[in-house]
Coordinates of C-alpha atoms in Angstrom, one line a residue:
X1 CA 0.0 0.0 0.0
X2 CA 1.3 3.1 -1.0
X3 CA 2.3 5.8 1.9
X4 CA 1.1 9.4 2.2
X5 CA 3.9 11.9 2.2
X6 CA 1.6 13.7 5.1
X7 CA 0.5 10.7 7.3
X8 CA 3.8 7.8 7.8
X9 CA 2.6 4.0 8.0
X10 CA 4.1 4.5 11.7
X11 CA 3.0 7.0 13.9
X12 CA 6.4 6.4 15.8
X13 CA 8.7 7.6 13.0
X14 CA 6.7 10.8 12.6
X15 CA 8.9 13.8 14.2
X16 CA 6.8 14.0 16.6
X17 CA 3.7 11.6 18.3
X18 CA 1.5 14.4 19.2
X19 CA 1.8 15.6 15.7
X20 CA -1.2 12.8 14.7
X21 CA -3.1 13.7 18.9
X22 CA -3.3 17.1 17.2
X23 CA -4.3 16.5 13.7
X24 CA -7.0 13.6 15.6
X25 CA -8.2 16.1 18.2
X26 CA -8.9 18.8 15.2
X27 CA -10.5 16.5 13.5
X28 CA -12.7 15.5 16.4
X29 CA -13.1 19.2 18.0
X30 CA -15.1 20.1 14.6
X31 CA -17.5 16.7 14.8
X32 CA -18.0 17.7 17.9
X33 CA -18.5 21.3 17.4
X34 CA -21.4 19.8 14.6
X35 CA -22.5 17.0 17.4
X36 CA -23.4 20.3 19.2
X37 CA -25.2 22.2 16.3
X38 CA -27.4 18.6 15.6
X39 CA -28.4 18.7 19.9
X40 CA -29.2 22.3 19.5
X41 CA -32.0 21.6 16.9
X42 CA -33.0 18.4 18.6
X43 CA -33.6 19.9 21.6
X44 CA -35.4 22.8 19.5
X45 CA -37.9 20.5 18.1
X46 CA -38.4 18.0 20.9
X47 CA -37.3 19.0 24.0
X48 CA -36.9 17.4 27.0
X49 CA -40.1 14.8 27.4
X50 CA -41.1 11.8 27.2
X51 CA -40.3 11.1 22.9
X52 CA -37.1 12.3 23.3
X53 CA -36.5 10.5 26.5
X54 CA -37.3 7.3 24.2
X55 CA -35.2 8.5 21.1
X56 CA -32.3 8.9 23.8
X57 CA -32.1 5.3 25.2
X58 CA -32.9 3.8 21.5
X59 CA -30.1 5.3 20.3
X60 CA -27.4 4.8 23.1
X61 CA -27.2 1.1 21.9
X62 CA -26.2 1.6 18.6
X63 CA -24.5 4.9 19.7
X64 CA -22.7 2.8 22.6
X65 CA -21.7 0.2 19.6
X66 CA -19.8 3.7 17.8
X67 CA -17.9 4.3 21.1
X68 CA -16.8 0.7 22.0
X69 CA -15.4 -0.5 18.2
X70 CA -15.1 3.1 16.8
X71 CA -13.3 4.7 19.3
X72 CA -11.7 1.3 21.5
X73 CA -12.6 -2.7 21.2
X74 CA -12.1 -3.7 17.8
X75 CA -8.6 -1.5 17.2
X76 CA -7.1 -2.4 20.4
X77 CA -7.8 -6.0 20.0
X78 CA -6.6 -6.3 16.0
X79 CA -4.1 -3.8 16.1
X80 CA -1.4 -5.7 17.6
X81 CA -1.9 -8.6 15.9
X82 CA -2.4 -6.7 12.4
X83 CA 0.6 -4.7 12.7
X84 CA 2.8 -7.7 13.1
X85 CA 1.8 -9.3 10.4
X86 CA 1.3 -6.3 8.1
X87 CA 5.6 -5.7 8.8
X88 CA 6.1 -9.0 7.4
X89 CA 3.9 -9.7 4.9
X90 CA 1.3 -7.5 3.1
X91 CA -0.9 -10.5 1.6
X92 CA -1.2 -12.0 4.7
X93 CA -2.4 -9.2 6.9
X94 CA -4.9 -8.4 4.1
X95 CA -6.2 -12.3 4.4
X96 CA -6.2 -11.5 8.2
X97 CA -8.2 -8.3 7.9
X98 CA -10.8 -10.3 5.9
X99 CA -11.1 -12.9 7.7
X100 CA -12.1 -10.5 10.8
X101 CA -14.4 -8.5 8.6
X102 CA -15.9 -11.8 7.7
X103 CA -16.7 -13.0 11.7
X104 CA -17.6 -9.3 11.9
X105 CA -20.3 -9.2 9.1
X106 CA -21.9 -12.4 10.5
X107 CA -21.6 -11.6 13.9
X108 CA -23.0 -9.1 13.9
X109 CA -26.2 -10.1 11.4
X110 CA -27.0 -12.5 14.0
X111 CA -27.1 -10.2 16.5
X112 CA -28.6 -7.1 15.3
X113 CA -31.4 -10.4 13.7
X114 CA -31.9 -11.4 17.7
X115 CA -32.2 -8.0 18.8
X116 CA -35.4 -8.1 16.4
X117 CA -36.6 -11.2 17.6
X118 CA -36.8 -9.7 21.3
X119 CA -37.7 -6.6 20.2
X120 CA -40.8 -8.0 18.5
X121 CA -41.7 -10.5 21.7
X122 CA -41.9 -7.4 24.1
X123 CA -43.5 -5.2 21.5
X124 CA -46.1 -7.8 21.0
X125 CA -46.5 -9.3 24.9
X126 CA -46.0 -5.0 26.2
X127 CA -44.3 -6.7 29.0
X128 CA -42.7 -2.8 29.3
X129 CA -46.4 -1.4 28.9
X130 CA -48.5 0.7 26.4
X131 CA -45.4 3.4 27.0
X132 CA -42.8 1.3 25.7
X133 CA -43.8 0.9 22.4
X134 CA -42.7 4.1 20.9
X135 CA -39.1 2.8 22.2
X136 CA -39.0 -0.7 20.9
X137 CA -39.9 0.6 17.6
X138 CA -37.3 3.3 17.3
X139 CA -34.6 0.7 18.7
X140 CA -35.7 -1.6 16.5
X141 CA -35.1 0.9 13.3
X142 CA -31.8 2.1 14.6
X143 CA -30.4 -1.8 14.5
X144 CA -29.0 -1.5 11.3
X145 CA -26.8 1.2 12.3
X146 CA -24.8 -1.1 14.3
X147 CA -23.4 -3.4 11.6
X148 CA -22.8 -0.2 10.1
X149 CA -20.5 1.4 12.2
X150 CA -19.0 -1.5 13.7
X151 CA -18.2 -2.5 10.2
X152 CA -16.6 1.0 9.3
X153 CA -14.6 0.6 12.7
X154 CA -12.6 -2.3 11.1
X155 CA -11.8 -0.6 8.3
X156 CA -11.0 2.4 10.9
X157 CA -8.4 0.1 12.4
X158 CA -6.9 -1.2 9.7
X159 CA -6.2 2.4 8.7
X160 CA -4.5 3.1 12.2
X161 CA -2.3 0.2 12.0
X162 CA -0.9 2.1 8.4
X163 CA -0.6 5.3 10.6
X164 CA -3.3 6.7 8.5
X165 CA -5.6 8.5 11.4
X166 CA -7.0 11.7 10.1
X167 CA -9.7 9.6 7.5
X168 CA -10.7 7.3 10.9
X169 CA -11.4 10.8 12.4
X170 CA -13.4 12.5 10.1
X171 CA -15.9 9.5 10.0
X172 CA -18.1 10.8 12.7
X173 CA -17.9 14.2 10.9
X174 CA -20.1 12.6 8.4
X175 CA -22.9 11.6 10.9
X176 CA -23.4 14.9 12.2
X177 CA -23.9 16.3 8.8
X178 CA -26.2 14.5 7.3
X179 CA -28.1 14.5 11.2
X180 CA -27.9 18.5 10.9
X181 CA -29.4 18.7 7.5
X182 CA -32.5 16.5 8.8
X183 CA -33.2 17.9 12.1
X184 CA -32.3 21.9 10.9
X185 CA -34.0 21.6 7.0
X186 CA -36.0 18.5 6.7
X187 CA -38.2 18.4 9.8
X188 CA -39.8 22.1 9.5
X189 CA -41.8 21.0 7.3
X190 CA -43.3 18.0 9.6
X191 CA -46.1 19.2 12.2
X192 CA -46.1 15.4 13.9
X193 CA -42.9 14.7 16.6
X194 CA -43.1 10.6 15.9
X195 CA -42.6 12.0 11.9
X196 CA -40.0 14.1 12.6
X197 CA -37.9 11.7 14.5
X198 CA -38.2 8.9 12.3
X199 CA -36.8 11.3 9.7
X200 CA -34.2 11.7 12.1
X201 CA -33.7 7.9 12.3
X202 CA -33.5 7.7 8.7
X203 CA -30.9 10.4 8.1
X204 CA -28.5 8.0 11.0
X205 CA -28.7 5.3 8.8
X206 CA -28.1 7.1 5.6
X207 CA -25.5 9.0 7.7
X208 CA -23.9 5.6 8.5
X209 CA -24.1 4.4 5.1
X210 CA -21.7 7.2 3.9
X211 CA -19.4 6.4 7.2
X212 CA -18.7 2.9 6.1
X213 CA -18.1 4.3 2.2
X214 CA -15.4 6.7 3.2
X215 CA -13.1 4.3 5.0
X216 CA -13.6 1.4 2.2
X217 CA -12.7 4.1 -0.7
X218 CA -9.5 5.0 0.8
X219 CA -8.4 1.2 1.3
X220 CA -9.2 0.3 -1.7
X221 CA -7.2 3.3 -3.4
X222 CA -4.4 1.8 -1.1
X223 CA -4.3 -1.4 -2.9
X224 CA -6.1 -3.0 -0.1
X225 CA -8.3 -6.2 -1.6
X226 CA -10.7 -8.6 -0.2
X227 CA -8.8 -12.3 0.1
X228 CA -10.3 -15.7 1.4
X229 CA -7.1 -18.1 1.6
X230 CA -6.0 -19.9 4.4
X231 CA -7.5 -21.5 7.4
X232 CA -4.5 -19.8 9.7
X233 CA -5.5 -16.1 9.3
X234 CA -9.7 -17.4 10.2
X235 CA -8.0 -19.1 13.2
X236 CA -6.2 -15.8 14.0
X237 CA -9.8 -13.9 13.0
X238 CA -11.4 -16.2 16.3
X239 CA -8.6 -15.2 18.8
X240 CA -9.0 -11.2 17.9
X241 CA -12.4 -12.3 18.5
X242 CA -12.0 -14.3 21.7
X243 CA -9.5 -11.0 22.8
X244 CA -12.1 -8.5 21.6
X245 CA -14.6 -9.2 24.3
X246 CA -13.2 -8.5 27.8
X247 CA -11.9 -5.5 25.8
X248 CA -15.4 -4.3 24.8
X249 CA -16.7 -5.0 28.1
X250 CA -13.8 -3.3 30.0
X251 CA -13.8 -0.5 27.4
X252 CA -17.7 -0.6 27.7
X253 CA -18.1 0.3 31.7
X254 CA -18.9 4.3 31.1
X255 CA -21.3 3.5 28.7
X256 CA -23.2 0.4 30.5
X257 CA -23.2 2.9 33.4
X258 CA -24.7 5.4 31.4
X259 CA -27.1 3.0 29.5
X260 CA -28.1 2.2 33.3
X261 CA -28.9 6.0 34.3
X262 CA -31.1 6.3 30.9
X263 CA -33.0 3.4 31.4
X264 CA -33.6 3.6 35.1
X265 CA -34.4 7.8 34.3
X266 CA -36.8 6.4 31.4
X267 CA -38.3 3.7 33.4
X268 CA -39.1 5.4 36.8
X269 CA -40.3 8.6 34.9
X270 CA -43.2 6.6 33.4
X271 CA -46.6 7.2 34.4
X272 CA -47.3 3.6 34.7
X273 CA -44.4 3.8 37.4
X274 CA -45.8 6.5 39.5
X275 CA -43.2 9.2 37.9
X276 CA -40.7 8.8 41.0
X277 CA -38.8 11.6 38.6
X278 CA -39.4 14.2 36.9
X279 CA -40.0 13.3 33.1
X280 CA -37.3 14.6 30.9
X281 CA -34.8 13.6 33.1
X282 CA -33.2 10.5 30.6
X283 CA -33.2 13.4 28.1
X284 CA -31.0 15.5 30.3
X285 CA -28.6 13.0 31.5
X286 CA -28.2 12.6 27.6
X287 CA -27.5 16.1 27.3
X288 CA -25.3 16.6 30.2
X289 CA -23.4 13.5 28.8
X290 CA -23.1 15.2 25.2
X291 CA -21.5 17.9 27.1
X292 CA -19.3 16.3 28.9
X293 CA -17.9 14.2 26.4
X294 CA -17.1 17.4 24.3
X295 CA -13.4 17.5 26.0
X296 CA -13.7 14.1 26.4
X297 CA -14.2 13.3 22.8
X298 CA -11.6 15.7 21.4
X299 CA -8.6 14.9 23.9
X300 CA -9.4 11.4 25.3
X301 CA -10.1 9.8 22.0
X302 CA -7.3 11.7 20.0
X303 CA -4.8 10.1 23.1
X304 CA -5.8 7.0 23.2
X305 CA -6.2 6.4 19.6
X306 CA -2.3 7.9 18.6
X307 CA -1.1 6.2 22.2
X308 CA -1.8 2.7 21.5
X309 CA -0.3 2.6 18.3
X310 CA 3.0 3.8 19.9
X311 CA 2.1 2.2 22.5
X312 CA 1.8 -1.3 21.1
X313 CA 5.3 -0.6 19.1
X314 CA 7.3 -0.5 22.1
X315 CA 5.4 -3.1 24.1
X316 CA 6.5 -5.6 21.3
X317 CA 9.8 -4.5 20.9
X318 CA 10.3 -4.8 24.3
X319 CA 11.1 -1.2 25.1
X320 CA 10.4 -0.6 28.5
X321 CA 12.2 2.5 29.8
X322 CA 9.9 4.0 25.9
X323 CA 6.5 2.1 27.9
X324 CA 6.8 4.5 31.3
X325 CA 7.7 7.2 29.7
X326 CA 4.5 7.4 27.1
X327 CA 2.8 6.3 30.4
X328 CA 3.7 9.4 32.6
X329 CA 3.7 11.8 29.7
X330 CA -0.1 10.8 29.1
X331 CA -0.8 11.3 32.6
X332 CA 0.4 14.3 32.3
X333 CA -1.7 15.3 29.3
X334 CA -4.6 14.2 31.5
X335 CA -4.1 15.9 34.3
X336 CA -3.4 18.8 32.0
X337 CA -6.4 18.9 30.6
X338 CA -8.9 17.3 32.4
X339 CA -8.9 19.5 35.9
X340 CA -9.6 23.2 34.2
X341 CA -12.6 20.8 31.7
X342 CA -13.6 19.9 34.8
X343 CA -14.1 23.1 36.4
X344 CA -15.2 24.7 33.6
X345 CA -17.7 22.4 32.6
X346 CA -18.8 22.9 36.7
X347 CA -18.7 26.7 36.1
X348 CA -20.1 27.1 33.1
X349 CA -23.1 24.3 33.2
X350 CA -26.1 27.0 33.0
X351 CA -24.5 29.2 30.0
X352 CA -24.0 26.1 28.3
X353 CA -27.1 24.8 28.5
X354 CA -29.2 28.5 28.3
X355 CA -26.7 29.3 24.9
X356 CA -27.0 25.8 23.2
X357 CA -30.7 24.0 24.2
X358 CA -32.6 26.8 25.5
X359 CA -35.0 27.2 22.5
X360 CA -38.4 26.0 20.7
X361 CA -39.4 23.1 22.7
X362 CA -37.0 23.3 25.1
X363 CA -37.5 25.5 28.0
X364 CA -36.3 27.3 31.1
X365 CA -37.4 24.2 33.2
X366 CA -35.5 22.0 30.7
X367 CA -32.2 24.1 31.2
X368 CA -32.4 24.1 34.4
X369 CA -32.8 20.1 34.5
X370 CA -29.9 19.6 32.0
X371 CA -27.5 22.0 33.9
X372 CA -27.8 19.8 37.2
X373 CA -26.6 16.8 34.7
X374 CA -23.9 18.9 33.3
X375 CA -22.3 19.3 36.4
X376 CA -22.5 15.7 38.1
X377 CA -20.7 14.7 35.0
X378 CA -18.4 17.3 35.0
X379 CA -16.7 16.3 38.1
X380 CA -15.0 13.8 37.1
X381 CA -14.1 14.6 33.7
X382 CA -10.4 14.1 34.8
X383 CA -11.2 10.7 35.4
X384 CA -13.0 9.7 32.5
X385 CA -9.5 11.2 30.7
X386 CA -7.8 9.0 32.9
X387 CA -9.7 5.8 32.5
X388 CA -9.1 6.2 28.5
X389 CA -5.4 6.2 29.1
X390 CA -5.2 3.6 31.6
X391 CA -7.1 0.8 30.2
X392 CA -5.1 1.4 26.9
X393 CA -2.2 1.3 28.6
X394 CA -3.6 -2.6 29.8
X395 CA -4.3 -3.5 26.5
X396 CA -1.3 -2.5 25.1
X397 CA 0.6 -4.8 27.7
X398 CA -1.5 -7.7 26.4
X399 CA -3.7 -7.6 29.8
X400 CA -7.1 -7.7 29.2
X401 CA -8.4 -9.3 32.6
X402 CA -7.5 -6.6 35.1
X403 CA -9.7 -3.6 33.4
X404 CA -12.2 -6.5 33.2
X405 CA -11.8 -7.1 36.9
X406 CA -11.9 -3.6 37.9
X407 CA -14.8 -2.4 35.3
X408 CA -16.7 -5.5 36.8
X409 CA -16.9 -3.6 40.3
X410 CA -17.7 -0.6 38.9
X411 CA -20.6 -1.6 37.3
X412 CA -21.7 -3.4 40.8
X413 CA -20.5 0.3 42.3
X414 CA -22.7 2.2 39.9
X415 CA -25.8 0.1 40.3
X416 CA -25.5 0.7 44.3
X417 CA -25.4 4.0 44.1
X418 CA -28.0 4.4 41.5
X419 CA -31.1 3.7 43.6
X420 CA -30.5 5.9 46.9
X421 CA -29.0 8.6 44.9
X422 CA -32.0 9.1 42.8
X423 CA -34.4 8.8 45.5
X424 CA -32.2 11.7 47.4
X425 CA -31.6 13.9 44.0
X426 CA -33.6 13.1 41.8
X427 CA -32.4 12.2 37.7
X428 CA -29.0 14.0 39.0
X429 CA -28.0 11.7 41.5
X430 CA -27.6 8.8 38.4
X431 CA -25.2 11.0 36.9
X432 CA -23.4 11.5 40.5
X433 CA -23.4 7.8 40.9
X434 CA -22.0 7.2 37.5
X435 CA -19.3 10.0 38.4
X436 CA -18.1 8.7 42.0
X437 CA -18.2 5.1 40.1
X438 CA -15.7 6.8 37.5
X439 CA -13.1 8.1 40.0
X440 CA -13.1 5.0 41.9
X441 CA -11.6 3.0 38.4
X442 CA -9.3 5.7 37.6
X443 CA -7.7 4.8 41.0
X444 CA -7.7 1.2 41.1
X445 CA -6.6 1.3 37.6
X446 CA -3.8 3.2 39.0
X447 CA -3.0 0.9 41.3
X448 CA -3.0 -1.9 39.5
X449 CA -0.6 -0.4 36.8
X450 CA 1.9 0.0 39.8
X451 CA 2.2 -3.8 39.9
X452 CA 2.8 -4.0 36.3
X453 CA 5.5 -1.2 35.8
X454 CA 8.0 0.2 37.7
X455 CA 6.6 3.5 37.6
X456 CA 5.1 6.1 40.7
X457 CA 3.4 9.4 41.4
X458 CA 7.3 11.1 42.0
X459 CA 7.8 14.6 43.8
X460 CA 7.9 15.9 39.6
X461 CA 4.2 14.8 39.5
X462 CA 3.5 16.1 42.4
X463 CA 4.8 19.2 41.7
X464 CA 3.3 19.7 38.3
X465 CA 0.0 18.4 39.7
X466 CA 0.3 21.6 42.7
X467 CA 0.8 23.8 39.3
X468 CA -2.4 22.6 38.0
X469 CA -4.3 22.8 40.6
X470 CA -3.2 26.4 40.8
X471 CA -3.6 26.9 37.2
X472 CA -7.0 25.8 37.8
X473 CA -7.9 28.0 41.0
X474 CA -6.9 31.0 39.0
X475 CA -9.3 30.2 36.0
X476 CA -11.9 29.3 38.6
X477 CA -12.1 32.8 40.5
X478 CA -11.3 34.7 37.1
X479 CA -14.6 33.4 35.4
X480 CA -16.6 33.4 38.5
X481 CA -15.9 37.2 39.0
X482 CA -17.3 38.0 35.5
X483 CA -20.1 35.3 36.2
X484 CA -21.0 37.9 38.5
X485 CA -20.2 41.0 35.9
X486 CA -21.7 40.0 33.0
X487 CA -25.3 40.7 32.3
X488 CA -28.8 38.6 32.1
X489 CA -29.9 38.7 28.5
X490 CA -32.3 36.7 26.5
X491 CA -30.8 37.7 23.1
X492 CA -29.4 33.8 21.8
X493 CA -26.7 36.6 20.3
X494 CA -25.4 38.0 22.7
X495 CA -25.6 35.1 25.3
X496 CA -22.9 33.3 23.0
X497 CA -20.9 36.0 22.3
X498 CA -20.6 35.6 26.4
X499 CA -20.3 32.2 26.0
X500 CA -17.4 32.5 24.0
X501 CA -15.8 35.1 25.9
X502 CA -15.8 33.4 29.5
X503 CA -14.4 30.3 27.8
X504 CA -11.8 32.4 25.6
X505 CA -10.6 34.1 28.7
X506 CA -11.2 30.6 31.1
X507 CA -8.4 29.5 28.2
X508 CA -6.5 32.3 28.6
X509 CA -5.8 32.5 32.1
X510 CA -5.2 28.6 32.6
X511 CA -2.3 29.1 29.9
X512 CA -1.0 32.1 30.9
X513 CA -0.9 30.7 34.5
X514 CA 0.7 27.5 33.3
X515 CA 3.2 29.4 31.4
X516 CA 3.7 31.8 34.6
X517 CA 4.4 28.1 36.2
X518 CA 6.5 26.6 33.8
X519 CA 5.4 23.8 32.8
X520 CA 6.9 22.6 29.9
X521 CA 4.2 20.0 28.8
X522 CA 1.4 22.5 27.7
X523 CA 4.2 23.4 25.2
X524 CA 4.9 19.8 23.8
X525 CA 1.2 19.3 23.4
X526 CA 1.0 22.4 21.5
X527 CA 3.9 21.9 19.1
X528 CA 5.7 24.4 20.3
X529 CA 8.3 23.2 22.4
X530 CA 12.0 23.9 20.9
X531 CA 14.0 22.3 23.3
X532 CA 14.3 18.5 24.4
X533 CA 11.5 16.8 26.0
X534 CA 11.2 13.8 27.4
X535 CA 9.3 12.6 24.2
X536 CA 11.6 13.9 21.4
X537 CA 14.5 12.2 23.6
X538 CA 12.5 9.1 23.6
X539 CA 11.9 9.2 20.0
X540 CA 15.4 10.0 18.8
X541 CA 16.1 7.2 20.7
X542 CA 13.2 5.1 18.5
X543 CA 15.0 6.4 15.6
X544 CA 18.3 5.0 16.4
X545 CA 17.1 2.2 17.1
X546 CA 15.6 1.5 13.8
X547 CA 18.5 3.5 12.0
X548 CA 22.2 2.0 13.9

């Protein structure tokens, strides 16, 4: 396969490793900025309520099916066994790659064929009652999508393993396009909500349709061909398999805990249930989880894709000292980022929601619902970063049991704090519970890594974390003071130009304060470090390696 002169076929020969966490989290920072622009008409024409609150949880299934094998499972099970045989011969990985796209394709059939089997016994037994029909039929239409996008991810990961990443990236741009164009041009001119969300439904899965196109086209200009040869590369097809599922589940705990705050939010809002919560309250925990997972999306998925690539390269060539170092360097990036997102996604919760959902359908009551979600998620943003890292990390190492393990208690964690905190707060306390549940892995995670590697939270951590924290404190008072300066307006206009400003000058002062500080790794993430780091060391040492 021929190599682009702009992306190498090894993300650890490029000059630099952040080069490709840069061009990923571009890539990602626009999807996301359309992801916003799509919520912003959905919650125009629906609002918070009971259809959306059933649109919500149909979709996390398939949408939960994006995250896990477009954004973790699949790549970081057939990575490492694609890249070794893609160095040593090219016919052979391609026999591998179709061999997995094969068990793929049929999996996945047979799945998405049962989920309509048990769809169609509850629709037609309303075990869930007369409410749940509106849900099973929307779940049941968004089904396809999942063969869709978990077919596209394989494609995705065959690309990362070439160091192609920037085509992989712009896959969800196309989504959010097509999902804009429905919900902004196509559903004005519907009066009926169930109409305008199965147009909605039907733009996903033309959306997806164009996702799995753009990934195929560039393989195929590659040189990249469909081959059905051996029995070897099927049996190495089955033990990517057989890996790939303690990685989805372990990969899969933030979303099973948020598929269990939807659910129980949906469930205990029905009227048949006595509405223990408010209604609306699965469509704001979807909301304050879109939110959330804006800084989540662009940094944590651009890290952890670029990071297990290089990761898995010195892992198999047995590079230790490389391993700790892209270890503590990433914790650093998360720390880095994740403890201003955090506060400013605490600080700026109401602005957020008033500036983005506040309109049509959506009211003041609405915002006000959604900004309680925004910031029970936001605490623990950090550790969400952290989590992404860590488990990847695991992976990397060939460990797929211990993220298991720890995800497994999570889950049990999450669940037992589900009940009492939503008695005691309402549709927030799920998000709280889903939060504390969160922190908790990031720190057995932790600890567990310290048995596999020589490696510690050293006085230098400790120091750069004080700087953060600091860094952090100064952004915190400085948009709190103009919280308190700026005026009430109702004008959309002039509430984002706002918007923009507090985060422009939240961005501002947390640099500025970092630079005050001196930390050095703000500028190796930017690209604008001219002296030696601790990566560009590490990877002049790659070099010569490669080059005696």
């Amino acid at each position: 396969m021929s190599q682009s002169k702009h992306e190498p076929s090894n993300p650890n020969q490029s000059p630099s490793w952040m080069r490709h966490v840069r061009r990923v989290g571009l890539l990602t920072f626009l999807s996301r900025i359309l992801g916003l622009i799509r919520d912003m008409g959905m919650a125009a024409t629906f609002g918070n309520g009971p259809l959306l609150d059933a649109f919500t949880l149909a979709f996390r299934i398939p949408n939960m099916s994006r995250r896990l094998f477009g954004e973790g499972a699949l790549t970081t099970a057939f990575l490492p066994r694609y890249v070794v045989v893609l160095e040593e011969d090219k016919s052979k990985a391609e026999q591998l790659a179709s061999a997995v796209l094969f068990f793929l394709i049929v999996t996945l059939s047979l799945v998405t064929l049962l989920g309509y089997i048990v769809l169609g016994l509850f629709y037609q037994t309303n075990l869930l009652g007369e409410s749940s029909r509106l849900l099973l039929v929307m779940a049941g239409a968004l089904l396809p999508y999942v063969l869709l996008i978990c077919v596209t991810a394989q494609l995705c990961a065959m690309l990362h393993a070439q160091g192609y990443f920037s085509i992989p990236a712009t896959v969800p741009i196309l989504l959010n396009l097509i999902w804009i164009l429905a919900i902004w041009f196509i559903t004005p001119y519907y009066t009926a909500p169930q109409t305008q969300v199965y147009i909605v439904i039907g733009a996903i899965l033309l959306g997806g349709g164009l996702q799995l196109l753009l990934p195929a086209m560039h393989l195929y200009l590659q040189g990249f061909r469909v081959r059905w040869k051996t029995r070897e590369q099927f049996r190495e097809a089955r033990k990517v398999f057989r890996d790939m599922l303690p990685i989805v589940f372990g990969l899969s705990i933030t979303q099973v805990n948020s598929i269990c705050d939807g659910t129980l939010a949906w469930w205990f809002a029905l009227p048949e249930q006595g509405s223990w919560i408010t209604p609306g309250s699965a469509s704001a925990l979807y909301y304050g989880q879109r939110m959330y997972q804006f800084p989540l999306g662009i940094f944590g998925i651009a890290l952890g894709t670029v990071l297990f690539a290089r990761l898995t390269h010195h892992v198999k060539t047995n590079q230790l000292d490389s391993v700790k170092q892209d270890v503590q360097f990433g914790l650093s990036f998360v720390l880095i980022i994740g403890l201003p997102a955090s506060a400013g996604m605490i600080l700026l919760a109401y602005p957020i929601a008033e500036t983005l959902l506040q309109r049509g359908q959506f009211d003041a009551f609405d915002t006000q619902q959604t900004t309680q979600t925004i910031i029970a998620y936001g605490t623990a943003i950090w550790s969400y970063l952290g989590i992404t890292l860590l488990q990847r990390v695991f992976y990397a190492m060939g460990d797929v049991k211990t993220p298991l393990r720890i995800g497994l208690a999570t889950v049990a964690l999450n669940l037992l704090l589900n009940i009492p905190l939503m008695i005691w707060l309402g549709g927030k306390g799920l998000a709280y519970a889903t939060a504390i549940a969160a922190v908790v892995q990031f720190i057995y995670l932790w600890a567990a890594l310290k048995r596999h590697l020589p490696i510690s939270f050293s006085s230098a951590n400790m120091k750069l974390l004080s700087k953060l924290i600091a860094s952090s404190i100064m952004m915190t008072l400085a948009i709190w003071l103009l919280l308190q300066w700026l005026p009430d307006t109702e004008l959309k206009r002039w509430q984002a130009v706002q918007l923009l400003f507090l985060i422009s000058v939240a961005v501002v002062v947390y640099g500025f304060s970092l630079k005050i500080l001196q930390v050095e790794e703000l500028n190796e993430i930017l690209g604008f470090s001219k002296k030696p780091t601790i990566l560009t060391q590490q990877e002049d040492l790659d070099a010569n390696r490669k080059n005696p």
